mmCIF file of C-alpha atoms in Angstrom:
data_model
loop_
_atom_site.group_PDB
_atom_site.id
_atom_site.type_symbol
_atom_site.label_atom_id
_atom_site.label_comp_id
_atom_site.label_asym_id
_atom_site.label_seq_id
_atom_site.Cartn_x
_atom_site.Cartn_y
_atom_site.Cartn_z
ATOM 1 C CA UNK A 175 0.000 0.000 0.000
ATOM 2 C CA UNK A 176 1.166 3.485 -0.758
ATOM 3 C CA UNK A 177 2.333 5.485 2.249
ATOM 4 C CA UNK A 178 1.141 9.009 2.855
ATOM 5 C CA UNK A 179 3.583 11.196 1.005
ATOM 6 C CA UNK A 180 5.734 14.054 2.223
ATOM 7 C CA UNK A 181 4.084 16.158 -0.474
ATOM 8 C CA UNK A 182 0.717 15.681 1.193
ATOM 9 C CA UNK A 183 2.137 16.793 4.540
ATOM 10 C CA UNK A 184 3.691 19.825 2.913
ATOM 11 C CA UNK A 185 0.375 20.669 1.286
ATOM 12 C CA UNK A 186 -1.322 20.529 4.656
ATOM 13 C CA UNK A 187 1.206 23.021 5.998
ATOM 14 C CA UNK A 188 0.087 25.472 3.330
ATOM 15 C CA UNK A 189 -3.542 24.767 4.185
ATOM 16 C CA UNK A 190 -2.852 25.431 7.851
ATOM 17 C CA UNK A 191 -1.177 28.713 7.051
ATOM 18 C CA UNK A 192 -4.194 29.862 5.066
ATOM 19 C CA UNK A 193 -6.501 28.817 7.860
ATOM 20 C CA UNK A 194 -4.481 30.724 10.419
ATOM 21 C CA UNK A 195 -4.725 33.781 8.253
ATOM 22 C CA UNK A 196 -8.541 33.657 8.228
ATOM 23 C CA UNK A 197 -8.791 32.423 11.854
ATOM 24 C CA UNK A 198 -15.512 17.105 8.361
ATOM 25 C CA UNK A 199 -33.352 -20.911 12.810
ATOM 26 C CA UNK A 200 -31.944 -22.984 15.199
ATOM 27 C CA UNK A 201 -33.315 -26.234 13.779
ATOM 28 C CA UNK A 202 -31.358 -25.819 10.582
ATOM 29 C CA UNK A 203 -28.008 -25.520 12.360
ATOM 30 C CA UNK A 204 -27.137 -29.266 12.281
ATOM 31 C CA UNK A 205 -27.551 -29.366 8.487
ATOM 32 C CA UNK A 206 -25.234 -26.378 8.119
ATOM 33 C CA UNK A 207 -22.637 -27.975 10.370
ATOM 34 C CA UNK A 208 -22.732 -31.162 8.331
ATOM 35 C CA UNK A 209 -22.438 -29.423 4.967
ATOM 36 C CA UNK A 210 -19.307 -29.721 2.883
ATOM 37 C CA UNK A 211 -16.546 -27.135 3.017
ATOM 38 C CA UNK A 212 -17.070 -24.128 0.732
ATOM 39 C CA UNK A 213 -16.023 -24.717 -2.845
ATOM 40 C CA UNK A 214 -12.938 -22.924 -4.049
ATOM 41 C CA UNK A 215 -13.343 -19.845 -6.219
ATOM 42 C CA UNK A 216 -10.610 -20.924 -8.646
ATOM 43 C CA UNK A 217 -8.109 -18.147 -8.059
ATOM 44 C CA UNK A 218 -5.508 -20.453 -6.515
ATOM 45 C CA UNK A 219 -4.962 -21.860 -10.019
ATOM 46 C CA UNK A 220 -4.208 -18.444 -11.531
ATOM 47 C CA UNK A 221 -0.947 -16.557 -11.861
ATOM 48 C CA UNK A 222 -0.094 -13.824 -9.362
ATOM 49 C CA UNK A 223 -1.101 -10.837 -11.482
ATOM 50 C CA UNK A 224 -4.416 -12.469 -12.408
ATOM 51 C CA UNK A 225 -5.166 -13.163 -8.743
ATOM 52 C CA UNK A 226 -4.564 -9.519 -7.894
ATOM 53 C CA UNK A 227 -6.850 -8.429 -10.729
ATOM 54 C CA UNK A 228 -9.597 -10.676 -9.344
ATOM 55 C CA UNK A 229 -9.058 -9.264 -5.853
ATOM 56 C CA UNK A 230 -9.312 -5.676 -7.059
ATOM 57 C CA UNK A 231 -12.433 -6.450 -9.076
ATOM 58 C CA UNK A 232 -14.066 -8.089 -6.046
ATOM 59 C CA UNK A 233 -13.164 -5.188 -3.759
ATOM 60 C CA UNK A 234 -14.592 -2.662 -6.189
ATOM 61 C CA UNK A 235 -17.772 -4.731 -6.598
ATOM 62 C CA UNK A 236 -18.195 -4.881 -2.808
ATOM 63 C CA UNK A 237 -18.508 -1.082 -2.900
ATOM 64 C CA UNK A 238 -17.373 -0.777 0.717
ATOM 65 C CA UNK A 239 -14.742 -2.185 3.084
ATOM 66 C CA UNK A 240 -12.676 -1.413 6.181
ATOM 67 C CA UNK A 241 -8.876 -1.279 6.097
ATOM 68 C CA UNK A 242 -6.906 -1.074 9.330
ATOM 69 C CA UNK A 243 -3.289 -1.465 10.348
ATOM 70 C CA UNK A 244 0.098 0.176 10.067
ATOM 71 C CA UNK A 245 2.627 1.088 7.405
ATOM 72 C CA UNK A 246 6.032 2.708 7.672
ATOM 73 C CA UNK A 247 7.898 5.410 5.828
ATOM 74 C CA UNK A 248 11.377 6.683 6.642
ATOM 75 C CA UNK A 249 11.457 4.506 9.779
ATOM 76 C CA UNK A 250 8.302 6.083 11.206
ATOM 77 C CA UNK A 251 5.082 4.103 11.640
ATOM 78 C CA UNK A 252 1.722 5.377 10.426
ATOM 79 C CA UNK A 253 -1.465 3.775 11.753
ATOM 80 C CA UNK A 254 -4.513 3.658 9.482
ATOM 81 C CA UNK A 255 -8.146 3.026 10.341
ATOM 82 C CA UNK A 256 -10.286 3.849 7.332
ATOM 83 C CA UNK A 257 -13.717 2.817 6.132
ATOM 84 C CA UNK A 258 -14.308 3.102 2.394
ATOM 85 C CA UNK A 259 -17.680 3.329 0.650
ATOM 86 C CA UNK A 260 -17.196 3.901 -3.062
ATOM 87 C CA UNK A 261 -15.273 7.161 -3.261
ATOM 88 C CA UNK A 262 -16.333 8.164 0.249
ATOM 89 C CA UNK A 263 -13.948 7.776 3.180
ATOM 90 C CA UNK A 264 -14.212 7.981 6.946
ATOM 91 C CA UNK A 265 -11.557 7.302 9.569
ATOM 92 C CA UNK A 266 -8.137 8.444 10.675
ATOM 93 C CA UNK A 267 -4.411 8.411 10.028
ATOM 94 C CA UNK A 268 -2.161 8.507 13.098
ATOM 95 C CA UNK A 269 1.484 9.538 12.868
ATOM 96 C CA UNK A 270 2.672 8.435 16.307
ATOM 97 C CA UNK A 271 0.000 10.332 18.192
ATOM 98 C CA UNK A 272 -0.341 13.116 15.649
ATOM 99 C CA UNK A 273 -3.791 12.190 14.431
ATOM 100 C CA UNK A 274 -5.666 13.375 11.363
ATOM 101 C CA UNK A 275 -9.327 12.429 11.061
ATOM 102 C CA UNK A 276 -10.564 12.192 7.480
ATOM 103 C CA UNK A 277 -14.015 12.417 5.972
ATOM 104 C CA UNK A 278 -14.947 12.459 2.299
ATOM 105 C CA UNK A 279 -18.603 12.492 1.271
ATOM 106 C CA UNK A 280 -19.905 13.007 -2.248
ATOM 107 C CA UNK A 281 -16.671 14.638 -3.344
ATOM 108 C CA UNK A 282 -16.509 16.976 -0.356
ATOM 109 C CA UNK A 283 -13.386 16.405 1.717
ATOM 110 C CA UNK A 284 -12.861 17.292 5.365
ATOM 111 C CA UNK A 285 -9.983 16.965 7.827
ATOM 112 C CA UNK A 286 -9.793 17.290 11.603
ATOM 113 C CA UNK A 287 -6.269 17.341 13.067
ATOM 114 C CA UNK A 288 -5.557 17.008 16.777
ATOM 115 C CA UNK A 289 -3.191 19.325 18.636
ATOM 116 C CA UNK A 290 -0.274 16.906 18.256
ATOM 117 C CA UNK A 291 -0.729 16.974 14.494
ATOM 118 C CA UNK A 292 -0.373 20.752 14.371
ATOM 119 C CA UNK A 293 2.743 20.454 16.537
ATOM 120 C CA UNK A 294 4.165 17.899 14.104
ATOM 121 C CA UNK A 295 3.622 20.409 11.313
ATOM 122 C CA UNK A 296 5.217 23.226 13.318
ATOM 123 C CA UNK A 297 7.539 22.205 16.144
ATOM 124 C CA UNK A 298 7.506 25.726 17.586
ATOM 125 C CA UNK A 299 3.982 25.050 18.825
ATOM 126 C CA UNK A 300 2.680 28.303 17.397
ATOM 127 C CA UNK A 301 0.484 26.583 14.828
ATOM 128 C CA UNK A 302 -1.091 24.363 17.493
ATOM 129 C CA UNK A 303 -1.709 27.374 19.704
ATOM 130 C CA UNK A 304 -3.203 29.539 16.964
ATOM 131 C CA UNK A 305 -5.264 26.906 15.194
ATOM 132 C CA UNK A 306 -6.244 25.038 18.327
ATOM 133 C CA UNK A 307 -8.437 27.927 19.372
ATOM 134 C CA UNK A 308 -9.513 28.876 15.847
ATOM 135 C CA UNK A 309 -10.527 25.370 14.747
ATOM 136 C CA UNK A 310 -11.203 23.485 17.960
ATOM 137 C CA UNK A 311 -13.050 20.253 17.132
ATOM 138 C CA UNK A 312 -14.471 21.491 13.840
ATOM 139 C CA UNK A 313 -13.787 19.958 10.460
ATOM 140 C CA UNK A 314 -11.579 21.805 7.980
ATOM 141 C CA UNK A 315 -12.865 21.805 4.406
ATOM 142 C CA UNK A 316 -10.079 22.586 1.909
ATOM 143 C CA UNK A 317 -10.830 24.679 -1.138
ATOM 144 C CA UNK A 318 -12.254 22.662 -4.044
ATOM 145 C CA UNK A 319 -9.363 24.023 -6.100
ATOM 146 C CA UNK A 320 -6.811 22.414 -3.778
ATOM 147 C CA UNK A 321 -5.982 18.974 -5.204
ATOM 148 C CA UNK A 322 -2.691 18.611 -3.312
ATOM 149 C CA UNK A 323 -4.206 16.831 -0.311
ATOM 150 C CA UNK A 324 -5.515 13.862 -2.273
ATOM 151 C CA UNK A 325 -2.821 11.522 -0.908
ATOM 152 C CA UNK A 326 -4.543 11.499 2.448
ATOM 153 C CA UNK A 327 -7.673 10.060 0.830
ATOM 154 C CA UNK A 328 -5.837 7.593 -1.425
ATOM 155 C CA UNK A 329 -7.262 4.500 0.275
ATOM 156 C CA UNK A 330 -10.477 4.991 -1.696
ATOM 157 C CA UNK A 331 -8.529 4.213 -4.878
ATOM 158 C CA UNK A 332 -8.424 0.405 -4.930
ATOM 159 C CA UNK A 333 -5.907 0.319 -7.783
ATOM 160 C CA UNK A 334 -3.473 2.472 -5.806
ATOM 161 C CA UNK A 335 -4.214 0.737 -2.520
ATOM 162 C CA UNK A 336 -3.284 -2.668 -3.957
ATOM 163 C CA UNK A 337 -0.589 -1.529 -6.377
ATOM 164 C CA UNK A 338 2.432 -3.855 -6.117
ATOM 165 C CA UNK A 339 6.002 -2.586 -6.214
ATOM 166 C CA UNK A 340 7.234 -5.515 -8.301
ATOM 167 C CA UNK A 341 6.227 -8.723 -10.072
ATOM 168 C CA UNK A 342 3.810 -10.814 -8.033
ATOM 169 C CA UNK A 343 4.399 -14.490 -7.366
ATOM 170 C CA UNK A 344 2.166 -16.981 -5.589
ATOM 171 C CA UNK A 345 3.126 -17.781 -2.025
ATOM 172 C CA UNK A 346 1.806 -20.233 0.506
ATOM 173 C CA UNK A 347 -1.813 -20.999 1.302
ATOM 174 C CA UNK A 348 -2.962 -19.824 4.720
ATOM 175 C CA UNK A 349 -6.176 -19.461 6.703
ATOM 176 C CA UNK A 350 -6.983 -15.852 7.603
ATOM 177 C CA UNK A 351 -9.665 -15.436 10.265
ATOM 178 C CA UNK A 352 -11.179 -18.765 9.269
ATOM 179 C CA UNK A 353 -11.088 -18.078 5.528
ATOM 180 C CA UNK A 354 -8.760 -20.087 3.233
ATOM 181 C CA UNK A 355 -6.462 -17.770 1.291
ATOM 182 C CA UNK A 356 -3.496 -17.740 -1.066
ATOM 183 C CA UNK A 357 -0.522 -15.457 -0.584
ATOM 184 C CA UNK A 358 0.841 -13.056 -3.193
ATOM 185 C CA UNK A 359 4.480 -12.099 -2.692
ATOM 186 C CA UNK A 360 5.346 -8.597 -3.874
ATOM 187 C CA UNK A 361 8.406 -8.698 -6.105
ATOM 188 C CA UNK A 362 11.717 -9.323 -4.362
ATOM 189 C CA UNK A 363 10.267 -8.203 -1.033
ATOM 190 C CA UNK A 364 9.483 -11.577 0.536
ATOM 191 C CA UNK A 365 8.256 -9.789 3.668
ATOM 192 C CA UNK A 366 5.245 -8.276 1.885
ATOM 193 C CA UNK A 367 2.493 -10.838 1.309
ATOM 194 C CA UNK A 368 -1.104 -10.095 0.349
ATOM 195 C CA UNK A 369 -3.539 -12.880 1.213
ATOM 196 C CA UNK A 370 -6.583 -13.284 -1.055
ATOM 197 C CA UNK A 371 -9.606 -15.455 -0.209
ATOM 198 C CA UNK A 372 -9.788 -18.719 -2.176
ATOM 199 C CA UNK A 373 -13.446 -19.380 -1.266
ATOM 200 C CA UNK A 374 -16.382 -17.077 -1.851
ATOM 201 C CA UNK A 375 -15.488 -13.696 -3.282
ATOM 202 C CA UNK A 376 -11.729 -13.304 -3.812
ATOM 203 C CA UNK A 377 -11.382 -10.409 -1.409
ATOM 204 C CA UNK A 378 -7.982 -9.285 -0.163
ATOM 205 C CA UNK A 379 -7.996 -10.250 3.520
ATOM 206 C CA UNK A 380 -4.636 -9.285 4.911
ATOM 207 C CA UNK A 381 -1.363 -7.679 3.918
ATOM 208 C CA UNK A 382 1.407 -9.131 6.059
ATOM 209 C CA UNK A 383 4.544 -7.175 6.849
ATOM 210 C CA UNK A 384 7.078 -7.457 9.683
ATOM 211 C CA UNK A 385 5.602 -6.091 12.921
ATOM 212 C CA UNK A 386 4.371 -3.504 13.651
ATOM 213 C CA UNK A 387 3.368 -3.168 9.993
ATOM 214 C CA UNK A 388 0.475 -4.950 8.296
ATOM 215 C CA UNK A 389 -3.058 -4.300 7.099
ATOM 216 C CA UNK A 390 -6.349 -6.156 7.470
ATOM 217 C CA UNK A 391 -9.392 -5.850 5.212
ATOM 218 C CA UNK A 392 -12.905 -6.544 6.479
ATOM 219 C CA UNK A 393 -16.578 -5.471 6.503
ATOM 220 C CA UNK A 394 -16.982 -5.957 2.764
ATOM 221 C CA UNK A 395 -20.245 -4.545 1.427
ATOM 222 C CA UNK A 396 -21.251 -3.028 4.753
ATOM 223 C CA UNK A 397 -23.032 0.292 5.246
ATOM 224 C CA UNK A 398 -21.078 2.838 7.272
ATOM 225 C CA UNK A 399 -23.586 5.254 8.758
ATOM 226 C CA UNK A 400 -20.797 7.388 10.208
ATOM 227 C CA UNK A 401 -19.678 8.465 6.737
ATOM 228 C CA UNK A 402 -21.968 11.438 6.313
ATOM 229 C CA UNK A 403 -21.749 15.176 5.797
ATOM 230 C CA UNK A 404 -20.953 17.053 9.001
ATOM 231 C CA UNK A 405 -23.274 19.818 10.134
ATOM 232 C CA UNK A 406 -22.478 23.149 8.510
ATOM 233 C CA UNK A 407 -21.857 24.631 11.961
ATOM 234 C CA UNK A 408 -19.076 22.077 12.484
ATOM 235 C CA UNK A 409 -17.149 23.050 9.352
ATOM 236 C CA UNK A 410 -14.587 25.758 8.621
ATOM 237 C CA UNK A 411 -14.095 26.324 4.906
ATOM 238 C CA UNK A 412 -10.698 27.230 3.543
ATOM 239 C CA UNK A 413 -10.379 30.277 1.299
ATOM 240 C CA UNK A 414 -9.335 29.803 -2.306
ATOM 241 C CA UNK A 415 -5.615 30.118 -2.849
#
C-alpha cells in the first residue's frame, strides 16, 4: 500500500497557514454444520497478477470495506483506520500520536487534526496554539481548487491501494480469520504478502509485513452510517488560494 507522502504533509502546511490567516433458525443448524466445506473460487490456479486483478475487481464490486493497520515510511510508523464506501472515506491516520481524522462524502473532503498533528507540522507550537483555538473540534474543508491533499484520501482508490512494487508471485496458502487464502508475494520483497480469499469472493484479507506493519481488510459490502456530511456549523471552509 502506498504510504502518505511528504508532499501531502507539505500541502497541509500550506492549508494550515491559510486557515491561520482567516482564523468534516436454530433447527437448521445441524444441516449447516454437516455441509461440505465451501467450494474454491478458482483463483488459486491463476498466476499472481491475475489473482490480484480478481481481488481488485471483487473489492470494487463490494462497494465498501474497512482497512486497518500500520505502514512505515522513513522509519516512522503510520497507523490507518479507514472505512471506504465507493469514493467516500471515513476514519483516521495517526502519525505516532499526531492524528488526522478524514471524511470524504460526495466529493466533499474534510480533515480534523488534533493538537499533536499541528505540533508535528510546526515544532515551535505556534500553529497548534493559533489553530487550536480557531478550529477546535471542527472539520476543515479545503478549497475545491486544492488537489494537493488527495494523498490522504488515497485509500479509496483500490488500484493504488493494492498496487504492487514488483512482479507478483504466488506464495503459501494460509487461513486468515477462518477463511482459506493464497498469498501473493510482492516482487523481491518476501516480507510483503497479500492474502486473497480462495473461497467465496476473492477479497484481499490481509497484507502481512514485519511487525508492527500490516493491514487487514474486512466489513466488505457493509453500510457505514458514520460516513456522512458534518453539520455546517461544524465546518470551517478554507479560502481559495
